[in-house]
Coordinates of C-alpha atoms and ligand atoms in Angstrom, one line a residue:
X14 CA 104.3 -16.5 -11.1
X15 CA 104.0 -14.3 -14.4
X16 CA 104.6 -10.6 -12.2
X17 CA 108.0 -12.2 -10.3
X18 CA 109.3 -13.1 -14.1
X19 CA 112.3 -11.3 -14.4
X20 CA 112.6 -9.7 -17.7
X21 CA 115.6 -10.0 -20.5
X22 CA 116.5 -7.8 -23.0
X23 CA 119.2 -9.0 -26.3
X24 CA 122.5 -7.1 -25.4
X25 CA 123.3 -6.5 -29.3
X26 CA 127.0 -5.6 -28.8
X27 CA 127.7 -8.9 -26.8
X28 CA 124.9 -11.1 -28.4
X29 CA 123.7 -12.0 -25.0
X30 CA 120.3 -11.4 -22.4
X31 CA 120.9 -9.4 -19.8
X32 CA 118.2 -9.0 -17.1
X33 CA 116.7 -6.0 -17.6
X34 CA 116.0 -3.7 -14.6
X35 CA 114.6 -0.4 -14.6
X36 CA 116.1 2.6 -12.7
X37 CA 114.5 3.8 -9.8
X38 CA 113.3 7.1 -11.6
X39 CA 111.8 5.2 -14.0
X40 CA 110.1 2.5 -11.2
X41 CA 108.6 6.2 -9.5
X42 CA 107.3 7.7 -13.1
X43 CA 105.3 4.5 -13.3
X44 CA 104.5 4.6 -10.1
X45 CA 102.8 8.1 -9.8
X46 CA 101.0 7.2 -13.4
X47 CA 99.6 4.0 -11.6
X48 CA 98.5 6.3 -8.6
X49 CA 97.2 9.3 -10.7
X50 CA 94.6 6.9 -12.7
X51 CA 93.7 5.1 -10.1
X52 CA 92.4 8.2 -8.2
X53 CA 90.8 9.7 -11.5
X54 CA 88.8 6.3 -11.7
X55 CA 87.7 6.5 -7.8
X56 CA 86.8 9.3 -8.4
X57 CA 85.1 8.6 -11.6
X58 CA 83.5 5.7 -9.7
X59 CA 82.5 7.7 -6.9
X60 CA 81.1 10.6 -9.1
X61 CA 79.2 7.3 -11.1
X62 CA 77.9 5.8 -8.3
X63 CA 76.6 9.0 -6.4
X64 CA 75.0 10.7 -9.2
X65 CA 73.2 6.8 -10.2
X66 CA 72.8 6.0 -6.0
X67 CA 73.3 8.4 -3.7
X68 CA 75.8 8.2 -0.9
X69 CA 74.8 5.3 1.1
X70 CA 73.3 8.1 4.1
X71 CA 71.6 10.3 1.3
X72 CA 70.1 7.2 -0.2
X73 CA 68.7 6.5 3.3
X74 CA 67.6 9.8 3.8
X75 CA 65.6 10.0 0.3
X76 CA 63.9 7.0 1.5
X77 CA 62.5 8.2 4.7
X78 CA 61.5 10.8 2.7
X79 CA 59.5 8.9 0.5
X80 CA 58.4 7.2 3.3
X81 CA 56.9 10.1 5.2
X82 CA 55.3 11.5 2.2
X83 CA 53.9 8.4 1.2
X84 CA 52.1 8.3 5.2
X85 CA 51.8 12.0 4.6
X86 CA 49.2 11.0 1.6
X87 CA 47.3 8.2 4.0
X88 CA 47.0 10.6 6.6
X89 CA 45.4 13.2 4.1
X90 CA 43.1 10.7 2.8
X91 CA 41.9 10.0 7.1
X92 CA 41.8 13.5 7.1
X93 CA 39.1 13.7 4.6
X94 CA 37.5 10.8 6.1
X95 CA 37.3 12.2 9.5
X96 CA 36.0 15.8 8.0
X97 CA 33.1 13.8 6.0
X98 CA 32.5 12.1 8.8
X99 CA 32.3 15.1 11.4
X100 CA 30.3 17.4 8.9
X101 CA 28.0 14.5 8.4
X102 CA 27.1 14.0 11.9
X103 CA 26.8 17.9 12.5
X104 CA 24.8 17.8 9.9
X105 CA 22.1 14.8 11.3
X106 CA 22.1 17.4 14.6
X107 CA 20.9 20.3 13.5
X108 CA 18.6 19.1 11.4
X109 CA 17.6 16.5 12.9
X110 CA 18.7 15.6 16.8
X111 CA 18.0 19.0 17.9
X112 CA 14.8 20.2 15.9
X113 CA 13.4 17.2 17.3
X114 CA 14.4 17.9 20.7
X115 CA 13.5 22.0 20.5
X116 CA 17.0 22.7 21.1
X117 CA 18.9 25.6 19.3
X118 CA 21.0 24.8 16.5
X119 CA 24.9 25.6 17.3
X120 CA 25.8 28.3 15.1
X121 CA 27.9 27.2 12.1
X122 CA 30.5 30.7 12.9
X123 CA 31.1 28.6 16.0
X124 CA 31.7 25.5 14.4
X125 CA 34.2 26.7 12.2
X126 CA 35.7 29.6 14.2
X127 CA 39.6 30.1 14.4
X128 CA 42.2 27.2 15.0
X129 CA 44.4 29.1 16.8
X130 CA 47.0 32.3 15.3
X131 CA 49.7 32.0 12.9
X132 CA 52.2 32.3 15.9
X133 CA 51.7 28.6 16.5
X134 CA 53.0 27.1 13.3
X135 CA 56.0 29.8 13.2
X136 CA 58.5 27.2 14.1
X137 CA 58.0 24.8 11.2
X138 CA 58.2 27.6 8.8
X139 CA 61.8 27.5 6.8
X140 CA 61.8 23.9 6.2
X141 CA 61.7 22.4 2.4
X142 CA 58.5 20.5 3.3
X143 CA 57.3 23.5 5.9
X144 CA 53.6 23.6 3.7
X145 CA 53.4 20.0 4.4
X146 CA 54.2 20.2 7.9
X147 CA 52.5 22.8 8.6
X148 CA 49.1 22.0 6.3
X149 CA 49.0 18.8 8.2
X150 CA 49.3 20.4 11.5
X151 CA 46.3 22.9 11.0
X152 CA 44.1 20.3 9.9
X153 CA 44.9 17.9 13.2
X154 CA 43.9 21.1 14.8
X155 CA 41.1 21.9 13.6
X156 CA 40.1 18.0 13.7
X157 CA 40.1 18.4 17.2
X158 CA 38.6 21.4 17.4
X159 CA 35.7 20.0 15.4
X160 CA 35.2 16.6 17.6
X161 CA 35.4 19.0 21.0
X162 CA 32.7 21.1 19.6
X163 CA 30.3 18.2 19.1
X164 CA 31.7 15.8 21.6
X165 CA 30.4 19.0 24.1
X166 CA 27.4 19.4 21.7
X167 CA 26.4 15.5 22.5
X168 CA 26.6 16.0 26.4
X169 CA 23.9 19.0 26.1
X170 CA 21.7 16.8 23.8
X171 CA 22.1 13.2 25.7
X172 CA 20.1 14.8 29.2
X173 CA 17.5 16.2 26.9
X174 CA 17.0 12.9 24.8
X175 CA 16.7 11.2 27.7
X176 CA 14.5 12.8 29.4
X177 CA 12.6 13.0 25.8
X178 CA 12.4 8.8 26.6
X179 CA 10.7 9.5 29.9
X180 CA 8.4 12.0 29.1
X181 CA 7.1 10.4 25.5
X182 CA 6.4 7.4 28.3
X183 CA 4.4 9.3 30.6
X184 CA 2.1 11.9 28.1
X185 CA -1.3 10.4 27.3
X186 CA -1.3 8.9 23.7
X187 CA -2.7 6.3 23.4
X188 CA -7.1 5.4 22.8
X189 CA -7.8 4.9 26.4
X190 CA -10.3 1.8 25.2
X191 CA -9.7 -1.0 22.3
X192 CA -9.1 1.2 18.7
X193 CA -12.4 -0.5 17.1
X194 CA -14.7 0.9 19.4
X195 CA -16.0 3.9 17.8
X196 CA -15.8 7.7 19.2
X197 CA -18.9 9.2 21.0
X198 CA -19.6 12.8 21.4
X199 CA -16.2 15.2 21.4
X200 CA -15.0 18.0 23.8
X201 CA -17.2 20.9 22.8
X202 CA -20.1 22.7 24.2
X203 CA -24.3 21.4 24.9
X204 CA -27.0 23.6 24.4
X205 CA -28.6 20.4 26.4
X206 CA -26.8 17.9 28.2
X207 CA -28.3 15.0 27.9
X208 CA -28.8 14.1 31.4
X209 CA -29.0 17.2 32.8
X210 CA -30.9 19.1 30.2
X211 CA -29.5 22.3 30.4
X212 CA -26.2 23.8 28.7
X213 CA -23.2 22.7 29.6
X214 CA -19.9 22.2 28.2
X215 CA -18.2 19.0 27.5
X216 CA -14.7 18.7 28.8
X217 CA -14.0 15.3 27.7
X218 CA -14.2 12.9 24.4
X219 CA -16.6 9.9 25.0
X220 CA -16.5 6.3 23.5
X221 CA -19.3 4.4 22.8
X222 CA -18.6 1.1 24.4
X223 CA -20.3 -2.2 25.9
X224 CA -20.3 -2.6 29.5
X225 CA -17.3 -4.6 30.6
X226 CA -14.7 -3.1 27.8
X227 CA -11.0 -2.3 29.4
X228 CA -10.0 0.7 30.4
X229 CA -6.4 1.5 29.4
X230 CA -4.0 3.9 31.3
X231 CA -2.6 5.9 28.4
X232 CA 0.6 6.9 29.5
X233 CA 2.6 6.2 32.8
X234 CA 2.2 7.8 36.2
X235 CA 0.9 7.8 39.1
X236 CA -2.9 8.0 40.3
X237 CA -4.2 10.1 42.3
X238 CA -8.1 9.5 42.3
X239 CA -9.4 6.1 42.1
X240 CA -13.3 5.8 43.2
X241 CA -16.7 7.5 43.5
X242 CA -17.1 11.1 42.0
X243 CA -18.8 13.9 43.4
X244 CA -18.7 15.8 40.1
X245 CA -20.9 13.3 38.3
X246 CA -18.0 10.8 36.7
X247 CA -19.4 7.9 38.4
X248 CA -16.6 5.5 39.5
X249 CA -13.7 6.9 38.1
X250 CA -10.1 7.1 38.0
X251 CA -7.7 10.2 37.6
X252 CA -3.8 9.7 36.8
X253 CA -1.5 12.3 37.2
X254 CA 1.1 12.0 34.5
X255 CA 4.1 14.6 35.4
X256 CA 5.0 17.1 32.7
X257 CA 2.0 18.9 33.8
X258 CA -0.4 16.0 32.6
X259 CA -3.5 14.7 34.1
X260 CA -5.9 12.5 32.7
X261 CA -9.5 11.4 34.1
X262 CA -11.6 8.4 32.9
X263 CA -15.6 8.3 34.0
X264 CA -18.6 5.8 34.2
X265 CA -16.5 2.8 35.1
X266 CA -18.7 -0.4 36.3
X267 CA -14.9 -1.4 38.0
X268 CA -12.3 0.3 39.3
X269 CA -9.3 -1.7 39.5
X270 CA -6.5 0.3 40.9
X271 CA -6.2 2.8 44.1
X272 CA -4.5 6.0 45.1
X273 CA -0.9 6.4 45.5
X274 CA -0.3 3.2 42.7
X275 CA 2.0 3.4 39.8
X276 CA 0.7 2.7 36.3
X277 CA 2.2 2.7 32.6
X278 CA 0.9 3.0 29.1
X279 CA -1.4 0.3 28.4
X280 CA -2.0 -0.9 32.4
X281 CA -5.8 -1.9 32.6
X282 CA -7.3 0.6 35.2
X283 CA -11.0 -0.7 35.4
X284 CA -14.0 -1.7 33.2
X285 CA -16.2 1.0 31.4
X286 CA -20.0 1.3 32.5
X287 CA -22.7 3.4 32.9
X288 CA -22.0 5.1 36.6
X289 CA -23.0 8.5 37.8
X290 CA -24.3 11.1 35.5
X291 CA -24.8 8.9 32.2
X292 CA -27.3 7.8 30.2
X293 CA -25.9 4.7 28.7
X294 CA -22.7 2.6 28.7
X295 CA -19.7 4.9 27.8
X296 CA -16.3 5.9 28.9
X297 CA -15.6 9.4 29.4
X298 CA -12.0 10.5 28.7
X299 CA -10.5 14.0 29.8
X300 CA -7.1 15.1 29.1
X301 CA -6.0 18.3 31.2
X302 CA -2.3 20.0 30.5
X303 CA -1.4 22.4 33.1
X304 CA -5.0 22.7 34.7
X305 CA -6.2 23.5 30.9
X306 CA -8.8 21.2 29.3
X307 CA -7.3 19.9 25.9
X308 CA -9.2 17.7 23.2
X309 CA -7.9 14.4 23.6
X310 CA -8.1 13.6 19.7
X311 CA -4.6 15.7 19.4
X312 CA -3.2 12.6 22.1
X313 CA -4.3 9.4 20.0
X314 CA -1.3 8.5 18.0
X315 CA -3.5 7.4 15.0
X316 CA -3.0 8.6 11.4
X317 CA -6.5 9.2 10.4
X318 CA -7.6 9.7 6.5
X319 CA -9.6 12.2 5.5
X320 CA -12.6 9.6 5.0
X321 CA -12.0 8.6 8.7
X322 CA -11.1 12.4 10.0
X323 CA -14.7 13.1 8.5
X324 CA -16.7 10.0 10.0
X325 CA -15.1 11.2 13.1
X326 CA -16.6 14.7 12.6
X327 CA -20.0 13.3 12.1
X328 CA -19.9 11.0 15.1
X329 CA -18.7 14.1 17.2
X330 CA -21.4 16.2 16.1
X331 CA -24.7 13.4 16.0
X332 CA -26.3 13.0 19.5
X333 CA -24.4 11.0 22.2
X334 CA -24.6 9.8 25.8
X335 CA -23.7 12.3 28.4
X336 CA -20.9 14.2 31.0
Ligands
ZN419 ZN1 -18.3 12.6 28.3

């Protein structure tokens, strides 16, 4: 092996090689030269190697770092999301959910009132990513501040909306006989009723209609007269519809349904005649809201043009059957 070689040197007084051997100073001089460069270049290396890498633990550190920044940015973008989100919907209630629904609007001071003092985020102040920290944390707060405001907001609305459902269901709305048939004489008052002869007012909206037609409940409820008159309806039938709602139809030939039954929109409650105080084949239709007479055409749910709004006004206004 070439390092065991022993080395010769020419011994020029005796013209021999003599095995050369160097003295033990010599062997340490060499030795402490061998040791200083070599800890220069680890150190050199290490120096190298840190300022192009890291130490092994830093390097590991920067990455999390990176890491947690990089989630820190998808986190900011839900953030945004969620805020669109929760503004949009605050949005659709107050201008829409509770308008509709005659409720107040929650006021928008409320909405965006205080997320808690500056005490709270104290103890991430002091850190080199503190803004971060504490940016993020003020926005998760406010978040669910936000979502408590309208989650609480919903639970006020959801009774009221559904109770909404069951009163649209019961209020009178629709035509109380088939559309085509056309309108008789309007709520408004006679000089001369034409039975009677003498002036009277007209509580009701009549339709013109051949013997036999259906007679349609026009909302749900419950009825509460179902028979003969005394005031001069003829056979008639009277549904009380909650919400303060009563409606009465008159002059039926048939009566098909009896006190104390349960009806909804659309039920067929007899057949229209000519019964009682009438002088020809008609149903008369009365709306009454809280014991107060109220023109029914404000209950149909058509959307009359003005063409039709006026054929209407004639028909109300030219002669007509009866009570
Ligand atoms: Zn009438």
């Amino acid at each position: 092996m070439l390092m065991f070689r022993k080395k010769y040197l020419l011994d020029r007084k005796e013209l021999v090689y003599k095995e050369y051997r160097l003295s033990l100073k010599q062997k340490l001089a060499r030795l402490s030269i061998v040791l200083v460069v070599s800890v220069i270049l680890a150190i050199g290396y290490g120096m190298v190697f840190k300022y192009l890498f890291g130490s092994p633990r830093e390097k590991k550190l920067q990455s999390e770092l990176d890491e947690i920044k990089y989630k820190y940015d998808l986190m900011a973008k839900d953030f945004e999301t969620i805020d669109l989100k929760l503004a949009t919907i605050a949005t659709a209630e107050d201008n829409v959910y509770r308008p509709v629904f005659d409720m107040e609007k929650i006021p928008s001071s409320f909405r965006q009132s205080g997320y808690g003092g500056t005490k709270k985020y104290a103890d991430l102040e002091g850190y080199e990513n503190s803004d971060i920290l504490i940016g993020a944390t003020k926005k998760v707060d406010e978040l669910l501040r936000r979502t408590y405001i309208q989650s609480r907001s919903f639970d006020d609305i959801i009774p009221v909306a559904s109770d909404w459902k069951n009163k649209l269901d019961h209020i009178p709305y629709i035509r109380p006989v088939n559309v085509n048939i056309p309108l008789g004489e309007g709520l408004k008052f006679r000089e001369k009723h034409p039975v009677l002869g003498t002036p009277r007012w007209h509580h009701g909206q009549d339709f013109t209609a051949p013997s036999g037609t259906d007679v349609f409940a026009t909302g749900a409820g419950v009825v509460t007269r179902a028979g003969w008159s005394p005031f001069g309806f003829g056979n008639m039938v009277e549904i009380d519809h909650g919400y303060g709602f009563k409606t009465i139809y008159g002059h039926l030939r048939t009566v098909y349904v009896s006190a104390g039954q349960e009806v909804v929109r659309g039920d067929t409650l007899g057949l229209s005649g000519s019964t009682g105080i009438s002088s020809g084949p008609h149903l008369h239709y009365e709306i009454h809201y809280n014991g107060m007479i109220k023109n029914p055409l404000y209950f149909f749910n058509d959307e009359l043009t003005m063409e039709e709004y006026n054929e209407m006004i004639s028909v109300l206004n030219s002669n007509s059957v009866d009570n």
